Coordinates of C-alpha atoms and ligand atoms in Angstrom, one line a residue:
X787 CA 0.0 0.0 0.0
X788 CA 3.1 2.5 0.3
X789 CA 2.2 3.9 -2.7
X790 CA -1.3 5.0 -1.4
X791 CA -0.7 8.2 -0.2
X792 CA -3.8 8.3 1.4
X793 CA -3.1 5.6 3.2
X794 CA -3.2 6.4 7.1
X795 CA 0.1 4.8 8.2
X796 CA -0.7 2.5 11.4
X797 CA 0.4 4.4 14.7
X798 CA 1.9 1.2 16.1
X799 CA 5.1 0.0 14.6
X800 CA 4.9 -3.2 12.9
X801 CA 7.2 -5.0 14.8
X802 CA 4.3 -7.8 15.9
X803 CA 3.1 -10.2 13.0
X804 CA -0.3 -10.3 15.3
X805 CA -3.1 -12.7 14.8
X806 CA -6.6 -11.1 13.5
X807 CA -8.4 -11.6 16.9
X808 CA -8.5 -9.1 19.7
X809 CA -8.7 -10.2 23.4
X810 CA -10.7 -8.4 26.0
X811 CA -11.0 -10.4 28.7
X812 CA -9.4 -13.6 30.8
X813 CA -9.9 -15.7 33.6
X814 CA -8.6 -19.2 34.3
X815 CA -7.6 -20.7 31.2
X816 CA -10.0 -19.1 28.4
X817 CA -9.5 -15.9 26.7
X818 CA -12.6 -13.6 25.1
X819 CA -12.2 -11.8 22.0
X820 CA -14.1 -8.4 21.5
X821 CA -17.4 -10.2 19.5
X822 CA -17.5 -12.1 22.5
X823 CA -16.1 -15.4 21.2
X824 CA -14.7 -17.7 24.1
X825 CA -11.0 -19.3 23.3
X826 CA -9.0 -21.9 25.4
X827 CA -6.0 -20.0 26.1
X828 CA -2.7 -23.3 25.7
X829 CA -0.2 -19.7 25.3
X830 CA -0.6 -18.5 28.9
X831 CA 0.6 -15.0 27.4
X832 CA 3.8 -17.1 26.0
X833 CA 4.6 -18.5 29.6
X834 CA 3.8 -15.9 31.5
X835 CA 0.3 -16.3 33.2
X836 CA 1.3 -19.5 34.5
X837 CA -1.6 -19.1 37.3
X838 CA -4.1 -19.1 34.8
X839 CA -5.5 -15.5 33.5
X840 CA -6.3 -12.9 36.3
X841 CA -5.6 -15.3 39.2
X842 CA -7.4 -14.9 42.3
X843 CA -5.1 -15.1 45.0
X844 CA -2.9 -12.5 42.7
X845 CA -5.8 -10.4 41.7
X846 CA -6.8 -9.7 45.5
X847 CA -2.8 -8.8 46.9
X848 CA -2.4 -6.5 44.0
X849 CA -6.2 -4.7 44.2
X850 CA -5.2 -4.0 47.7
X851 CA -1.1 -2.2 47.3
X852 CA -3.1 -0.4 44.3
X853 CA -4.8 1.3 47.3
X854 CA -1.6 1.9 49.0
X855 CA 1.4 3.2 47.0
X856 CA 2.1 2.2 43.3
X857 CA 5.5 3.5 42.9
X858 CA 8.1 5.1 45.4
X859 CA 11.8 4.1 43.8
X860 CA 14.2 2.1 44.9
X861 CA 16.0 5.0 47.2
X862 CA 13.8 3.5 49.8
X863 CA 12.5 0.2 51.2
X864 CA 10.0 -1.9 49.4
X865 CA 8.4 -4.7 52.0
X866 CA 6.6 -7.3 49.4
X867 CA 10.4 -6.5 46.9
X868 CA 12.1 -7.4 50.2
X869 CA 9.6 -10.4 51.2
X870 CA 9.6 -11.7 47.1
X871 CA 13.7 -11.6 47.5
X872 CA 13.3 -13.5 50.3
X873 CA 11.1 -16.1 48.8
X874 CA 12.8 -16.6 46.2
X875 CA 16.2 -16.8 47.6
X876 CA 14.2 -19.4 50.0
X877 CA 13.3 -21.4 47.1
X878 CA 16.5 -21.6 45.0
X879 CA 20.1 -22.0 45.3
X880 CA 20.8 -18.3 44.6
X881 CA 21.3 -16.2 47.8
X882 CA 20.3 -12.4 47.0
X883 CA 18.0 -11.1 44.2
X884 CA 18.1 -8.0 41.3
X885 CA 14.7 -7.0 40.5
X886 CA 14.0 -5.6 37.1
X887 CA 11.1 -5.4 34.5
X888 CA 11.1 -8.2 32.0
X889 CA 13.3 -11.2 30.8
X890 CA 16.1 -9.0 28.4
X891 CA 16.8 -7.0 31.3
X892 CA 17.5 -9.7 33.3
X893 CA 19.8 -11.4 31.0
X894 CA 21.2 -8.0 31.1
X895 CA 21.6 -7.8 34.7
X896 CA 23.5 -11.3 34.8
X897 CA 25.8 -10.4 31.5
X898 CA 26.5 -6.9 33.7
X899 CA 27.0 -9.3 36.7
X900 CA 29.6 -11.4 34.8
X901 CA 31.2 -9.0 33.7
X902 CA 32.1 -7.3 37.0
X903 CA 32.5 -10.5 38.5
X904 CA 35.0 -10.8 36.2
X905 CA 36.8 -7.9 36.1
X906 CA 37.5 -7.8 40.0
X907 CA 38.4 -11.7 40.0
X908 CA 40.1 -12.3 36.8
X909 CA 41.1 -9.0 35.4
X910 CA 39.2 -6.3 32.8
X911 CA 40.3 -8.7 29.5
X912 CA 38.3 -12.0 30.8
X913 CA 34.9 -10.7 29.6
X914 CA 33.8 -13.4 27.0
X915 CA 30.6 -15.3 27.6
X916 CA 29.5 -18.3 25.9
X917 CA 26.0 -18.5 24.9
X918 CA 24.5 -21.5 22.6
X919 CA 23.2 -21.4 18.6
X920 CA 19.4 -21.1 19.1
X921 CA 19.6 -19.3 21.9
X922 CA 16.6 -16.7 22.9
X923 CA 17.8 -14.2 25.5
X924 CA 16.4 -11.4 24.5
X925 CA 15.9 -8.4 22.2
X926 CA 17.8 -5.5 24.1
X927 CA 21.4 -5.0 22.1
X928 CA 23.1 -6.8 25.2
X929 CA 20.9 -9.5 25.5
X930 CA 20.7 -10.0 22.0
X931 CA 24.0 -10.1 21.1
X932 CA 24.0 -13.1 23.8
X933 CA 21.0 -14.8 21.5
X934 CA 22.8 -17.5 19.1
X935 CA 20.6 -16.4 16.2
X936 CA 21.8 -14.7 13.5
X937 CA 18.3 -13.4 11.7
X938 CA 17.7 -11.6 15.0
X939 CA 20.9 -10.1 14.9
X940 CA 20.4 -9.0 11.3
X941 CA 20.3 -5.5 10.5
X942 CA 21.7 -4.3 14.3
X943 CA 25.6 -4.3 14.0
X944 CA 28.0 -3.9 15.6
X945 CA 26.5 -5.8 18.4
X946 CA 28.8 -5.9 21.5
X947 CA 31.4 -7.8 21.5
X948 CA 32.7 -10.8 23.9
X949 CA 30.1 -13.5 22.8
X950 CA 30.8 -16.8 21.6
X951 CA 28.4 -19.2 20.5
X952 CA 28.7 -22.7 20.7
X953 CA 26.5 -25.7 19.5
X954 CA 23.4 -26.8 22.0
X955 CA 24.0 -30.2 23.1
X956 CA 27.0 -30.8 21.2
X957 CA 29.7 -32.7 23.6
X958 CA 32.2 -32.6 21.4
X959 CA 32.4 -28.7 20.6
X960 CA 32.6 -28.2 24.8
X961 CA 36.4 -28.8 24.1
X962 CA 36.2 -25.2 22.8
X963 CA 34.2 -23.7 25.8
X964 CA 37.3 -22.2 27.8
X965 CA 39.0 -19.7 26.3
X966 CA 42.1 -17.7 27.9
X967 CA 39.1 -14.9 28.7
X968 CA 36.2 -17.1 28.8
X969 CA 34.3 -15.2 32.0
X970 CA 30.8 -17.2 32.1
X971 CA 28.4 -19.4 29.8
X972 CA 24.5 -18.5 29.8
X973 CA 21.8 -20.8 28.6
X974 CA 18.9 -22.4 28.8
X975 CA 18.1 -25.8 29.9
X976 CA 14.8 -26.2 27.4
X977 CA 15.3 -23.7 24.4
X978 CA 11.6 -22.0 24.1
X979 CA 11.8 -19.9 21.6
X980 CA 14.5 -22.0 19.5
X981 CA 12.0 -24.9 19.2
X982 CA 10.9 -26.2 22.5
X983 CA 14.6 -28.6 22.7
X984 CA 15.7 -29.7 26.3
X985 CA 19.7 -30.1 27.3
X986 CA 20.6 -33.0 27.5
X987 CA 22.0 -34.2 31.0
X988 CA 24.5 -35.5 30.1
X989 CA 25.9 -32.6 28.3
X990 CA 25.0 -30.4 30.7
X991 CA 26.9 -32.2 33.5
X992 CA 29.6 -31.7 31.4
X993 CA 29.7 -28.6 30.4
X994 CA 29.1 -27.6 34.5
X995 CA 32.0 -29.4 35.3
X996 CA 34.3 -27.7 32.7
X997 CA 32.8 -24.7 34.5
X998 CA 33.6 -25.4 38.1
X999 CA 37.3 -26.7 37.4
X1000 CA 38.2 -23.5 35.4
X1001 CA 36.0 -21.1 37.2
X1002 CA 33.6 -20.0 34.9
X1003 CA 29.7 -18.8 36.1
X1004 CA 27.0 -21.2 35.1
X1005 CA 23.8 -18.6 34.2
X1006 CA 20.7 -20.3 33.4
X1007 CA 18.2 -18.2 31.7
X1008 CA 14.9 -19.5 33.3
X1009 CA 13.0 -16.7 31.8
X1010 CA 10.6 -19.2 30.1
X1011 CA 11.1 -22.4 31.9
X1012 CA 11.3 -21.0 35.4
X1013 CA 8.4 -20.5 38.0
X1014 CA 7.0 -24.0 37.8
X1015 CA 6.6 -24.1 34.0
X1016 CA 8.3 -27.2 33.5
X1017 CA 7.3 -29.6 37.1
X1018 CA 9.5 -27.9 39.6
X1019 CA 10.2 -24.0 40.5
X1020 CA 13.2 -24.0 38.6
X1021 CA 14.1 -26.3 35.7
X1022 CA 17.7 -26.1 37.0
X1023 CA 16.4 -28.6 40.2
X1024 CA 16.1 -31.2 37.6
X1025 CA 19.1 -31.1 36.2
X1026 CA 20.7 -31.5 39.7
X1027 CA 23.0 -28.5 39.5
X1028 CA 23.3 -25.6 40.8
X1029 CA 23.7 -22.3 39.1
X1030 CA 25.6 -19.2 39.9
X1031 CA 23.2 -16.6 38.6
X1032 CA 19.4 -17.5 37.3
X1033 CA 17.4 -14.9 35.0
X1034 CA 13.5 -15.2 35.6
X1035 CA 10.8 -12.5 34.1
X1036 CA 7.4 -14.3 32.6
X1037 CA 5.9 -16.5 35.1
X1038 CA 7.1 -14.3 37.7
X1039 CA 4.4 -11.8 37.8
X1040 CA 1.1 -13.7 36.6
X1041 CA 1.2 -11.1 33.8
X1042 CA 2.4 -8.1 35.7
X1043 CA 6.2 -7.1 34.0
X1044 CA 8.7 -7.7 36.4
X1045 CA 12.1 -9.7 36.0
X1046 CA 15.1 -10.9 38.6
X1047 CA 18.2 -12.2 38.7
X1048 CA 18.9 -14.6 41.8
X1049 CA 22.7 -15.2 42.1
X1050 CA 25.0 -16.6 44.5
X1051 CA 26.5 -14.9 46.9
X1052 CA 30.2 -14.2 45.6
X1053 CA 29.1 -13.7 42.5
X1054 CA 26.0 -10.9 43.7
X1055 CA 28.7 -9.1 46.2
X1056 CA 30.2 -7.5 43.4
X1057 CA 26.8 -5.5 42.8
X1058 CA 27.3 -2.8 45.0
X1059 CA 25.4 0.5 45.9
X1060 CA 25.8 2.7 41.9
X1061 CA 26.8 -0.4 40.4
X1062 CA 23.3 -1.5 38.5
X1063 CA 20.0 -0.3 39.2
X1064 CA 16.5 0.6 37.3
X1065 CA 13.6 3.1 38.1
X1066 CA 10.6 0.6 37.9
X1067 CA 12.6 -2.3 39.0
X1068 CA 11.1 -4.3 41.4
X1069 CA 8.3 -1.8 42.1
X1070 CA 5.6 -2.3 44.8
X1071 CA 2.8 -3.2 42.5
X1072 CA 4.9 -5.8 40.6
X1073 CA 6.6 -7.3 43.4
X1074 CA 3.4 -7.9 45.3
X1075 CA 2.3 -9.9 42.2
X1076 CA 5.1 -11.5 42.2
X1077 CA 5.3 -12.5 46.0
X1078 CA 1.6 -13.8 46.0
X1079 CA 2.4 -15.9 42.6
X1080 CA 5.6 -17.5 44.3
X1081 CA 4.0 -18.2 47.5
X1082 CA 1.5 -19.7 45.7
X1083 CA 3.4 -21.8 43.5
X1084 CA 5.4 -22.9 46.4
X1085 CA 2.6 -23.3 48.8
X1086 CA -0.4 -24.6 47.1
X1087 CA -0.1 -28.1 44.8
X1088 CA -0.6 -26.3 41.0
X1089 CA 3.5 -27.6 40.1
X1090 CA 2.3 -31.2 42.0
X1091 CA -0.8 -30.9 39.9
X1092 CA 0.5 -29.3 36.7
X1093 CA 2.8 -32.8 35.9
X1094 CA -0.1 -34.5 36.1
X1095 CA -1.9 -33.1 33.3
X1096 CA 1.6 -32.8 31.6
X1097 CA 2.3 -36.6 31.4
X1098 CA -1.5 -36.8 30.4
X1099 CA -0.8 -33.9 27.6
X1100 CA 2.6 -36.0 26.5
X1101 CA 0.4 -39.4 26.5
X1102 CA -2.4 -38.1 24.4
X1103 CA 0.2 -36.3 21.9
X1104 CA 2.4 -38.8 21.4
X1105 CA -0.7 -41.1 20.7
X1106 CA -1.4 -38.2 18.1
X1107 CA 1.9 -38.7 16.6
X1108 CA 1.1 -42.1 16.0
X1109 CA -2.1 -41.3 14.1
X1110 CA -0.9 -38.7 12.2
X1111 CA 2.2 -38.6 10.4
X1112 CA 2.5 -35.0 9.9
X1113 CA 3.5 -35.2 13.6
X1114 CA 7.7 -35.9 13.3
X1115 CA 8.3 -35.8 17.1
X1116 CA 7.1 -34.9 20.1
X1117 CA 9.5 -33.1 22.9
X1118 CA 9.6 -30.6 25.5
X1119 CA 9.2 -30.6 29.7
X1120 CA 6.4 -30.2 31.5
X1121 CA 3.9 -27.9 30.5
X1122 CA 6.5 -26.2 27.5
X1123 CA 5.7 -29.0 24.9
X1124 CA 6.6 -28.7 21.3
X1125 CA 5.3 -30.7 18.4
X1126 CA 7.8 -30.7 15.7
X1127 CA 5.5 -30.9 12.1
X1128 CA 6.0 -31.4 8.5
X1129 CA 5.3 -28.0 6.7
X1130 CA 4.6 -24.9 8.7
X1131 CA 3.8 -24.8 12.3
X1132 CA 1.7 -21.3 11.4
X1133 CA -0.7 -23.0 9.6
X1134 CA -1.8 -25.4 12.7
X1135 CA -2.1 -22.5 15.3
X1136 CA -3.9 -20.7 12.4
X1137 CA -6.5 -23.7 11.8
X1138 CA -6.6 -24.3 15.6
X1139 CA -7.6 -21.1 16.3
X1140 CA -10.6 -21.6 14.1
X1141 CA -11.4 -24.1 16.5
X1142 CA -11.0 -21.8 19.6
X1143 CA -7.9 -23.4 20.7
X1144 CA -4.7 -20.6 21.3
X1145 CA -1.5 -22.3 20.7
X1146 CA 2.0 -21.1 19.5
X1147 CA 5.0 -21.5 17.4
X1148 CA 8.4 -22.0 18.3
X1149 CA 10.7 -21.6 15.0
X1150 CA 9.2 -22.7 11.6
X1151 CA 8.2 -26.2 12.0
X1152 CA 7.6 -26.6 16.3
X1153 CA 4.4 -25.7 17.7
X1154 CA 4.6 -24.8 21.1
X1155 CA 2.1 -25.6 23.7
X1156 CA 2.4 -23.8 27.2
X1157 CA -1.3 -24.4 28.8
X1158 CA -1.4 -22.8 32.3
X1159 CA -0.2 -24.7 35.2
X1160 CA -3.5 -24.7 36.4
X1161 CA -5.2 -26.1 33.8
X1162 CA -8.1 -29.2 34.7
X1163 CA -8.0 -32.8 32.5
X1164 CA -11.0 -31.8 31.3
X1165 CA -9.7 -28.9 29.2
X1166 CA -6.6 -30.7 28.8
X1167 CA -9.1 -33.0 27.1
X1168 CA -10.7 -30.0 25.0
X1169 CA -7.3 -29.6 23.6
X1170 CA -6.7 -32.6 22.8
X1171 CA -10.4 -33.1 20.7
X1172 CA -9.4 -30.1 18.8
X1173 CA -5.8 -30.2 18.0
X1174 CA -6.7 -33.7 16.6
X1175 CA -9.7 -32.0 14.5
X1176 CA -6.5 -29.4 13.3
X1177 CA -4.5 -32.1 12.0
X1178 CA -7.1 -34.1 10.7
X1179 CA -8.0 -31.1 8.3
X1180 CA -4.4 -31.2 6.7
Ligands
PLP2185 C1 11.0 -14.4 26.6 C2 12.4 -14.7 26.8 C3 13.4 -13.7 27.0 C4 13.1 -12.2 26.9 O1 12.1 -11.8 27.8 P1 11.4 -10.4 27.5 O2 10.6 -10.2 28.7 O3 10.6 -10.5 26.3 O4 12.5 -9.3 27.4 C5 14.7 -14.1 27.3 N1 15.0 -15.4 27.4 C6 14.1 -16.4 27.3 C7 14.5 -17.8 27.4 C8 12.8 -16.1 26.9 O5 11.9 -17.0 26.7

């Protein structure tokens, strides 16, 4: 249309591919677009209302700080950033938290964190990080030169330097890991966005153990699988180790924007007072959604629960596979599943949509599936019916 002059140019920038449907309202796991028509929601706002939409025991804690004081800075005290710290350093191997406002500028936080770490323990030159092809850390220009995808990066050179990328799951190419400068390696244990792909174990022993004997920080970005996504708080737990700094932002608020770091403690002592810091970060309104979402997770049985329907999710899928061939594999952890498909994963969530069922892609031939932890076996059923109507019709 550009050569329309009369054409009124949209006031949002296009950044978004978005779907034609407009959401109004949300509770549980459904979703209602503005004619009224009802959708099950299997995207939880791309991992981030993990409690459901507009969760009660969420809804309720932040109705009444709204009454209280929405905003005062960090030059003072914060009581529910101070009690979420403390819940989460309760909760994790990490001892002390950075609060921020979404997942970049937490990778941001722990690449700044690295950095210093390593300049007062190893000297200003040992600044390289390691981060893995495939990688999703973010869009900021530090967090995205830390992504290992190159049509992100396209277009936004120079991008900083001191990144490496490596091959996910590739034993062999962890030979390469330590460099004379190498400072820290950042990834994630299931990559979300790069098509729904656990670590394997085994590699990931590995690559901690090159780690610890040459004293490099292990940073897990937990940004998607983190707050119970996957069956426990952290994916980390499952992989038996224990990271020096973890990155967290979608699950962490029920839908409110807030991101953290949690790091150890001889890694987070090199944060002192002028040394980081942000406006809205961990402000009063979004750390009180975030305190009543972990203290839910933690104290109520919705992870317990959520596996459940996830090994009932995994049964019925890979049951699909077998029925449809279109299906090549299906992988993921938890409640982040992925379907890998022949052709284009688009045209399922497109189709399924159609069928009021929300779902995702993750690359160009993964679906992704992230249904609420909450989620009953009777939607997970729902699902199920339609997603098998979806691939029926292809
Ligand atoms: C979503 C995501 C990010 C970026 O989070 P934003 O809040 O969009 O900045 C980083 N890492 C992973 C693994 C993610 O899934």
């Amino acid at each position: 249309m550009s050569e329309n002059i009369s054409t009124q140019v949209e006031p949002i920038m296009s950044t978004y591919n978005r779907f034609p449907i407009t959401l109004t309202k949300g509770k549980g796991s459904f979703v209602w677009d503005d004619s009224g028509k009802k959708y099950l929601d299997y995207t939880s706002g791309i991992a981030t209302c993990n409690l459901g939409h507009v969760p009660d025991v969420v809804q309720e804690q932040v109705e009444k700080q709204l009454q209280q004081l929405w905003h005062c800075s960090n030059l003072y005290h914060i009581p529910s950033q101070q009690k979420l710290a403390a819940k989460l350093v309760e909760n994790s191997c990490g001892d002390q938290v950075f609060f921020c406002n979404s997942g970049a500028e937490a990778n941001e936080a722990a690449l700044k964190l690295a950095r210093k770490y390593a300049s007062k323990h190893k000297g200003e030159d040992s600044a390289e990080i390691v981060t893995f092809t495939n990688s999703f850390h973010g869009r900021t220009l530090g967090s995205l030169s830390a992504t290992g995808q190159e049509k992100l990066q396209q277009g936004f050179a120079p991008l900083l330097p001191g990144f490496r990328y490596l091959p996910f799951n590739d034993e062999k190419a962890l030979e390469q890991l330590v460099q004379s400068n190498t400072c820290a390696v950042l990834l994630e244990l299931v990559q979300g966005e790069g098509g729904v792909l656990p670590a394997d174990p085994h590699w990931v022993d590995q690559l901690i153990e090159i780690c610890k004997k040459n004293d490099i920080l292990v940073m897990v970005d937990e940004i998607q699988t983190g707050m119970g996504r996957t069956g426990t708080l952290f994916t980390y737990e499952q992989y038996g180790i224990e990271p020096d700094v973890i990155s967290i932002a979608k699950g962490l608020g029920s839908g409110i924007p807030i991101g953290a770091i949690i790091a150890k403690e001889h890694v987070a002592e090199v944060f002192g007072p002028g040394t980081h810091g942000s406006t809205f970060g961990g402000n009063p309104v979004a750390t009180t959604a975030g305190l009543a979402t972990v203290n839910h997770l933690v104290e109520s049985n919705v992870i317990k629960q959520s596996k459940d329907i996830a090994s009932y999710l995994l049964e019925g899928l890979t049951k699909l596979s077998e029925k449809y061939n279109q299906i090549e594999a299906v992988r993921g952890k938890g409640l982040l599943l992925g379907l890998v498909v022949k052709g284009n994963a688009i045209d399922y969530v497109n189709e399924a949509r159609e069928h009021n069922l929300l779902i995702l892609v993750a690359g160009p031939n993964v679906i992704r599936i992230l249904p609420p932890l909450t989620t009953t076996k009777e939607e997970a059923d729902q699902f199920l019916e339609i997603i098998d109507k979806v691939f029926a019709s292809k």
